[in-house]
Tab-separated table of C-alpha atoms in Angstrom:
chain	number	residue	atom	x	y	z
W	20	MET	CA	-49.311	4.609	13.760
W	21	LYS	CA	-49.992	4.905	17.444
W	22	PRO	CA	-49.036	8.234	19.051
W	23	LYS	CA	-46.813	6.441	21.527
W	24	ARG	CA	-44.916	4.844	18.714
W	25	ILE	CA	-44.534	8.167	16.919
W	26	ALA	CA	-43.106	9.601	20.125
W	27	LEU	CA	-40.676	6.695	20.388
W	28	TYR	CA	-39.487	7.202	16.809
W	29	GLY	CA	-39.091	10.910	17.414
W	30	PHE	CA	-37.058	10.188	20.507
W	31	LEU	CA	-34.778	7.709	18.729
W	32	ILE	CA	-34.240	9.956	15.696
W	33	ALA	CA	-33.445	12.877	17.990
W	34	LEU	CA	-30.961	10.720	19.879
W	35	ALA	CA	-29.261	9.559	16.677
W	36	PHE	CA	-29.167	13.170	15.499
W	37	VAL	CA	-27.520	14.325	18.727
W	38	PHE	CA	-24.966	11.527	18.421
W	39	SER	CA	-24.167	12.701	14.882
W	40	TYR	CA	-23.745	16.217	16.177
W	41	ILE	CA	-21.399	15.114	18.964
W	42	GLU	CA	-19.378	13.081	16.521
W	43	ASN	CA	-19.141	15.964	14.043
W	44	THR	CA	-18.064	18.362	16.764
W	45	LEU	CA	-15.570	16.173	18.573
W	46	ALA	CA	-14.194	14.384	15.508
W	47	VAL	CA	-10.547	13.539	16.067
W	48	PRO	CA	-8.471	14.499	13.055
W	49	LEU	CA	-6.723	11.498	11.579
W	50	TRP	CA	-4.660	10.998	8.481
W	51	ILE	CA	-7.116	8.541	7.026
W	52	PRO	CA	-10.448	10.013	5.994
W	53	GLY	CA	-13.535	8.173	7.103
W	54	ILE	CA	-12.313	6.734	10.391
W	55	LYS	CA	-14.898	7.392	13.033
W	56	LEU	CA	-16.823	5.734	15.802
W	57	GLY	CA	-20.286	5.961	14.291
W	58	LEU	CA	-22.052	6.775	17.545
W	59	ALA	CA	-25.409	7.152	15.816
W	60	ASN	CA	-25.220	3.489	14.936
W	61	VAL	CA	-25.912	2.640	18.589
W	62	VAL	CA	-29.440	3.887	18.004
W	63	VAL	CA	-29.848	2.094	14.680
W	64	LEU	CA	-28.508	-1.137	16.149
W	65	ALA	CA	-30.772	-0.912	19.172
W	66	ALA	CA	-33.753	-0.128	16.934
W	67	LEU	CA	-32.950	-3.166	14.827
W	68	TYR	CA	-33.158	-5.408	17.888
W	69	LEU	CA	-35.998	-3.662	19.696
W	70	LEU	CA	-38.283	-2.574	16.859
W	71	GLY	CA	-37.287	-4.477	13.735
W	72	VAL	CA	-35.728	-3.924	10.336
W	73	LYS	CA	-38.196	-1.356	8.974
W	74	SER	CA	-37.896	0.921	11.979
W	75	ALA	CA	-34.098	0.706	11.910
W	76	LEU	CA	-34.079	1.607	8.207
W	77	PHE	CA	-36.461	4.501	8.759
W	78	ILE	CA	-34.474	5.943	11.654
W	79	SER	CA	-31.213	5.471	9.787
W	80	VAL	CA	-32.367	7.266	6.613
W	81	VAL	CA	-34.031	10.148	8.450
W	82	ARG	CA	-30.946	10.575	10.604
W	83	VAL	CA	-28.650	10.701	7.557
W	84	LEU	CA	-30.847	13.250	5.770
W	85	LEU	CA	-31.136	15.423	8.875
W	86	SER	CA	-27.486	15.458	9.851
W	87	GLY	CA	-26.359	15.681	6.222
W	88	MET	CA	-28.452	18.773	5.625
W	89	THR	CA	-27.470	20.327	8.940
W	90	PHE	CA	-23.728	19.682	9.115
W	91	GLY	CA	-22.719	18.644	5.622
W	92	SER	CA	-23.586	18.777	1.980
W	93	MET	CA	-25.459	16.710	-0.572
W	94	THR	CA	-22.231	14.856	-1.281
W	95	MET	CA	-22.043	13.862	2.344
W	96	VAL	CA	-25.623	12.618	2.247
W	97	ILE	CA	-24.824	10.368	-0.720
W	98	TYR	CA	-21.770	8.936	1.045
W	99	SER	CA	-23.656	8.425	4.264
W	100	LEU	CA	-26.640	6.810	2.571
W	101	ALA	CA	-24.397	4.326	0.764
W	102	GLY	CA	-22.572	3.542	3.993
W	103	CYS	CA	-25.701	3.292	6.109
W	104	SER	CA	-27.762	1.131	3.779
W	105	LEU	CA	-24.917	-1.308	3.219
W	106	SER	CA	-24.250	-1.333	6.938
W	107	LEU	CA	-27.872	-2.063	7.777
W	108	LEU	CA	-28.061	-4.765	5.109
W	109	ALA	CA	-25.014	-6.527	6.561
W	110	MET	CA	-26.401	-6.260	10.087
W	111	VAL	CA	-29.810	-7.626	9.101
W	112	LEU	CA	-28.259	-10.576	7.256
W	113	LEU	CA	-25.941	-11.466	10.135
W	114	LYS	CA	-28.667	-11.066	12.711
W	115	ARG	CA	-30.958	-13.378	10.674
W	116	THR	CA	-28.437	-16.229	10.882
W	117	GLY	CA	-28.836	-16.117	14.645
W	118	ARG	CA	-25.217	-17.145	15.038
W	119	PHE	CA	-23.777	-13.785	15.997
W	120	GLY	CA	-24.128	-11.604	19.050
W	121	MET	CA	-24.643	-7.856	18.917
W	122	PRO	CA	-20.910	-7.044	18.762
W	123	GLY	CA	-20.510	-9.375	15.765
W	124	VAL	CA	-23.535	-7.908	13.994
W	125	SER	CA	-22.278	-4.412	14.707
W	126	VAL	CA	-18.775	-5.228	13.435
W	127	ALA	CA	-20.250	-6.430	10.145
W	128	GLY	CA	-22.219	-3.190	10.004
W	129	GLY	CA	-19.174	-1.040	10.691
W	130	VAL	CA	-17.024	-2.771	8.102
W	131	ALA	CA	-19.816	-2.749	5.506
W	132	HIS	CA	-20.335	0.962	6.170
W	133	ASN	CA	-16.704	1.690	5.371
W	134	MET	CA	-16.718	-0.536	2.285
W	135	GLY	CA	-19.776	1.305	1.020
W	136	GLN	CA	-18.131	4.671	1.463
W	137	ILE	CA	-14.940	3.573	-0.285
W	138	ALA	CA	-17.005	2.198	-3.167
W	139	VAL	CA	-18.922	5.468	-3.567
W	140	ALA	CA	-15.704	7.487	-3.334
W	141	ALA	CA	-14.055	5.265	-5.952
W	142	VAL	CA	-16.984	5.837	-8.317
W	143	MET	CA	-17.303	9.580	-7.658
W	144	LEU	CA	-13.586	10.296	-7.935
W	145	GLU	CA	-13.102	7.775	-10.741
W	146	THR	CA	-10.045	6.251	-9.159
W	147	SER	CA	-9.182	2.869	-7.752
W	148	ALA	CA	-6.338	4.350	-5.736
W	149	LEU	CA	-8.491	4.413	-2.617
W	150	MET	CA	-7.939	0.703	-2.085
W	151	TYR	CA	-4.850	1.826	-0.201
W	152	TYR	CA	-7.158	2.849	2.631
W	153	LEU	CA	-8.933	-0.483	2.731
W	154	PRO	CA	-6.931	-2.230	5.469
W	155	PHE	CA	-7.136	0.803	7.759
W	156	LEU	CA	-10.856	1.124	7.257
W	157	LEU	CA	-11.332	-2.611	7.864
W	158	VAL	CA	-9.560	-2.361	11.206
W	159	SER	CA	-11.290	0.857	12.222
W	160	GLY	CA	-14.682	-0.586	11.239
W	161	CYS	CA	-13.914	-3.579	13.410
W	162	VAL	CA	-12.862	-1.602	16.471
W	163	ALA	CA	-15.754	0.841	16.176
W	164	GLY	CA	-18.129	-2.070	15.555
W	165	VAL	CA	-17.150	-3.853	18.752
W	166	ALA	CA	-17.524	-0.676	20.812
W	167	ILE	CA	-20.898	0.190	19.268
W	168	GLY	CA	-22.061	-3.418	19.637
W	169	ILE	CA	-21.300	-3.479	23.336
W	170	ALA	CA	-22.991	-0.117	23.863
W	171	GLY	CA	-25.973	-1.231	21.771
W	172	ALA	CA	-26.367	-4.406	23.829
W	173	GLU	CA	-26.609	-2.291	26.981
W	174	VAL	CA	-29.252	-0.082	25.384
W	175	VAL	CA	-31.287	-3.129	24.322
W	176	LYS	CA	-31.028	-4.655	27.794
W	177	ARG	CA	-32.457	-1.491	29.331
W	178	GLY	CA	-34.830	-0.602	26.515
W	179	GLU	CA	-36.649	-3.911	26.240
W	180	ARG	CA	-39.035	-3.203	29.083
W	181	VAL	CA	-39.738	0.311	27.829
W	182	CYS	CA	-40.511	-0.908	24.331
W	183	GLU	CA	-42.932	-3.570	25.536
W	184	ASN	CA	-45.297	-0.797	26.537
W	185	PHE	CA	-45.344	0.690	23.041
N	29	MET	CA	-21.508	-18.302	24.331
N	30	LYS	CA	-21.555	-19.744	20.855
N	31	GLN	CA	-22.524	-16.325	19.559
N	32	ARG	CA	-19.591	-14.755	21.342
N	33	ARG	CA	-17.252	-17.293	19.778
N	34	ASN	CA	-18.613	-16.530	16.321
N	35	ASP	CA	-18.230	-12.805	16.980
N	36	LEU	CA	-14.584	-13.340	17.822
N	37	ILE	CA	-14.051	-15.444	14.712
N	38	LEU	CA	-15.630	-12.715	12.583
N	39	VAL	CA	-13.391	-10.031	14.083
N	40	ALA	CA	-10.324	-12.252	13.671
N	41	VAL	CA	-11.110	-12.951	10.008
N	42	ILE	CA	-11.563	-9.259	9.234
N	43	LEU	CA	-8.325	-8.358	11.014
N	44	VAL	CA	-6.423	-11.079	9.130
N	45	VAL	CA	-7.797	-9.813	5.813
N	46	ALA	CA	-6.765	-6.271	6.787
N	47	VAL	CA	-3.248	-7.383	7.716
N	48	LEU	CA	-2.920	-9.320	4.451
N	49	PHE	CA	-3.994	-6.278	2.424
N	50	TRP	CA	-1.672	-4.035	4.357
N	51	GLY	CA	1.228	-6.478	4.156
N	52	TYR	CA	0.741	-6.822	0.428
N	53	SER	CA	0.877	-3.085	-0.154
N	54	TRP	CA	3.797	-2.722	2.267
N	55	PHE	CA	6.001	-5.290	0.523
N	56	THR	CA	5.124	-4.280	-2.999
N	57	ARG	CA	5.491	-0.564	-2.436
N	58	SER	CA	8.178	1.480	-4.090
N	59	GLU	CA	8.940	5.154	-4.039
N	60	GLY	CA	7.153	6.965	-6.794
N	61	GLY	CA	8.452	9.635	-9.124
N	62	TYR	CA	5.420	11.813	-9.683
N	63	ALA	CA	2.476	13.261	-7.873
N	64	VAL	CA	-0.462	13.077	-10.241
N	65	VAL	CA	-3.307	15.438	-9.458
N	66	THR	CA	-6.757	14.477	-10.657
N	67	VAL	CA	-9.862	16.631	-10.404
N	68	ASP	CA	-13.242	15.097	-11.143
N	69	GLY	CA	-11.573	12.057	-12.703
N	70	GLU	CA	-9.491	14.083	-15.147
N	71	GLU	CA	-5.750	14.584	-14.871
N	72	TRP	CA	-4.934	18.093	-13.729
N	73	GLY	CA	-1.179	17.978	-13.577
N	74	ARG	CA	1.853	15.806	-12.969
N	75	TYR	CA	4.572	17.059	-10.660
N	76	ALA	CA	7.995	15.468	-10.191
N	77	LEU	CA	8.665	14.567	-6.559
N	78	ASP	CA	12.359	15.471	-6.714
N	79	LYS	CA	11.662	19.148	-7.387
N	80	PRO	CA	10.372	21.184	-4.440
N	81	LEU	CA	7.174	22.973	-5.380
N	82	GLU	CA	4.297	24.891	-3.977
N	83	THR	CA	1.328	25.329	-6.233
N	84	GLU	CA	-2.246	26.428	-5.999
N	85	ILE	CA	-4.794	24.079	-7.516
N	86	VAL	CA	-7.936	26.004	-8.313
N	87	THR	CA	-10.709	23.535	-9.030
N	88	PRO	CA	-14.298	24.505	-9.861
N	89	TYR	CA	-15.117	23.370	-6.322
N	90	GLY	CA	-12.429	25.199	-4.391
N	91	THR	CA	-8.727	25.694	-3.925
N	92	ASN	CA	-6.053	23.380	-2.527
N	93	ILE	CA	-2.367	24.106	-2.054
N	94	LEU	CA	-0.089	21.263	-3.048
N	95	VAL	CA	3.411	21.210	-1.637
N	96	ILE	CA	6.243	18.949	-2.678
N	97	ALA	CA	9.233	18.837	-0.366
N	98	ASP	CA	11.837	16.169	0.530
N	99	GLY	CA	10.384	13.885	-2.143
N	100	LYS	CA	6.977	13.908	-0.492
N	101	ALA	CA	3.704	15.444	-1.527
N	102	SER	CA	1.154	16.983	0.809
N	103	VAL	CA	-1.798	19.323	0.781
N	104	THR	CA	-1.057	22.128	3.216
N	105	GLU	CA	-4.084	24.333	2.746
N	106	ALA	CA	-7.588	23.938	1.398
N	107	ASP	CA	-10.823	25.841	1.622
N	108	CYS	CA	-12.977	22.712	1.756
N	109	PRO	CA	-15.388	22.404	4.679
N	110	ASP	CA	-13.851	19.333	6.321
N	111	GLY	CA	-10.148	19.985	5.710
N	112	LEU	CA	-9.444	16.264	5.778
N	113	CYS	CA	-6.959	16.489	2.915
N	114	VAL	CA	-4.749	18.800	4.976
N	115	ARG	CA	-4.744	16.405	7.907
N	116	GLN	CA	-3.694	13.402	5.860
N	117	ARG	CA	-0.028	12.537	6.093
N	118	ASP	CA	2.606	13.213	3.420
N	119	ILE	CA	2.765	10.663	0.653
N	120	CYS	CA	5.690	9.355	-1.352
N	121	TYR	CA	5.072	5.684	-2.181
N	122	GLU	CA	3.561	4.514	-5.439
N	123	GLY	CA	-0.198	4.202	-5.209
N	124	GLU	CA	-0.550	6.330	-2.077
N	125	THR	CA	-3.233	8.964	-2.290
N	126	LEU	CA	-4.400	12.202	-0.761
N	127	VAL	CA	-8.089	12.801	-1.208
N	128	CYS	CA	-10.187	15.920	-0.918
N	129	LEU	CA	-13.728	14.669	-1.338
N	130	PRO	CA	-15.514	18.050	-1.451
N	131	HIS	CA	-13.264	19.251	-4.274
N	132	LYS	CA	-13.214	15.864	-6.036
N	133	LEU	CA	-9.447	16.132	-5.927
N	134	VAL	CA	-7.076	13.188	-5.737
N	135	VAL	CA	-3.301	13.352	-5.489
N	136	GLU	CA	-1.810	10.015	-6.372
N	137	ILE	CA	1.812	8.948	-6.481
N	138	ALA	CA	2.793	7.374	-9.777
N	139	GLY	CA	5.879	5.320	-10.622
N	140	SER	CA	9.080	6.996	-11.666
N	141	SER	CA	9.280	5.462	-15.141
N	142	GLU	CA	5.721	6.198	-16.146
N	143	GLY	CA	5.631	9.129	-18.552
N	144	ASP	CA	9.268	9.862	-17.861
N	145	VAL	CA	10.804	11.856	-20.693
N	146	ASP	CA	14.293	12.103	-19.177
N	147	TRP	CA	15.228	8.752	-20.622
N	148	VAL	CA	18.955	8.023	-20.630
N	149	VAL	CA	20.272	5.934	-23.513
N	150	ASP	CA	23.895	4.904	-23.706
């Protein structure tokens, strides 16, 4: 791997990590667990468009491990990994079709992230009662997805020229 | 432009699905009779909603305080790191849940007839 590329990865992971930190610190308490903006996904989304699937996966997993070990617990890492991998999978699939813009891709990612977390919670807690949260998490995934998609598109617009040099 | 249209369709479909889910649970909901506490998938206790109560639930993972008042159940205190269970709203309808992920604790509202021993026969 070229040193420049290593530096770029380091920069992106650091950025995603800082976003996680901000989100953990400023989290708005709500009566539904799991509703959040997913700021770090801006970085993953941008990486997906600028650098490709492998880089996005790498950044996503490292970010989850880092922030999980720093701010949370092993349980949190498992939840996050399930959410993030499903989210990335959905984004990659939608992006491949070429029929969706970044907001659409990001919305699919946001919703898939929430579905993944509900699924893991249902398995870990051995209850199906969590389906009650489903509609709220669908809507929140949608709203967050649009916001992250728009932000991600801006990052890609500005980052394209930078990444050409790497 | 075509992409933007597809994005909008995607968002619309997801929102419609969400509304359908929500509508379904709204119209089929009924007030429950019991708050069933589960820890790690196993039933911990069953508390009638019509009797005010404040009880400490000491799980192997930590402690939560369950309060039942005005026919509603809520978790008022917990020593879990995120405290999300305390922030969730009171529950009283069948199928509603309070979840404390770190303690693997679920409070679920169950129907009034289920497991009801105060059966009246005339």
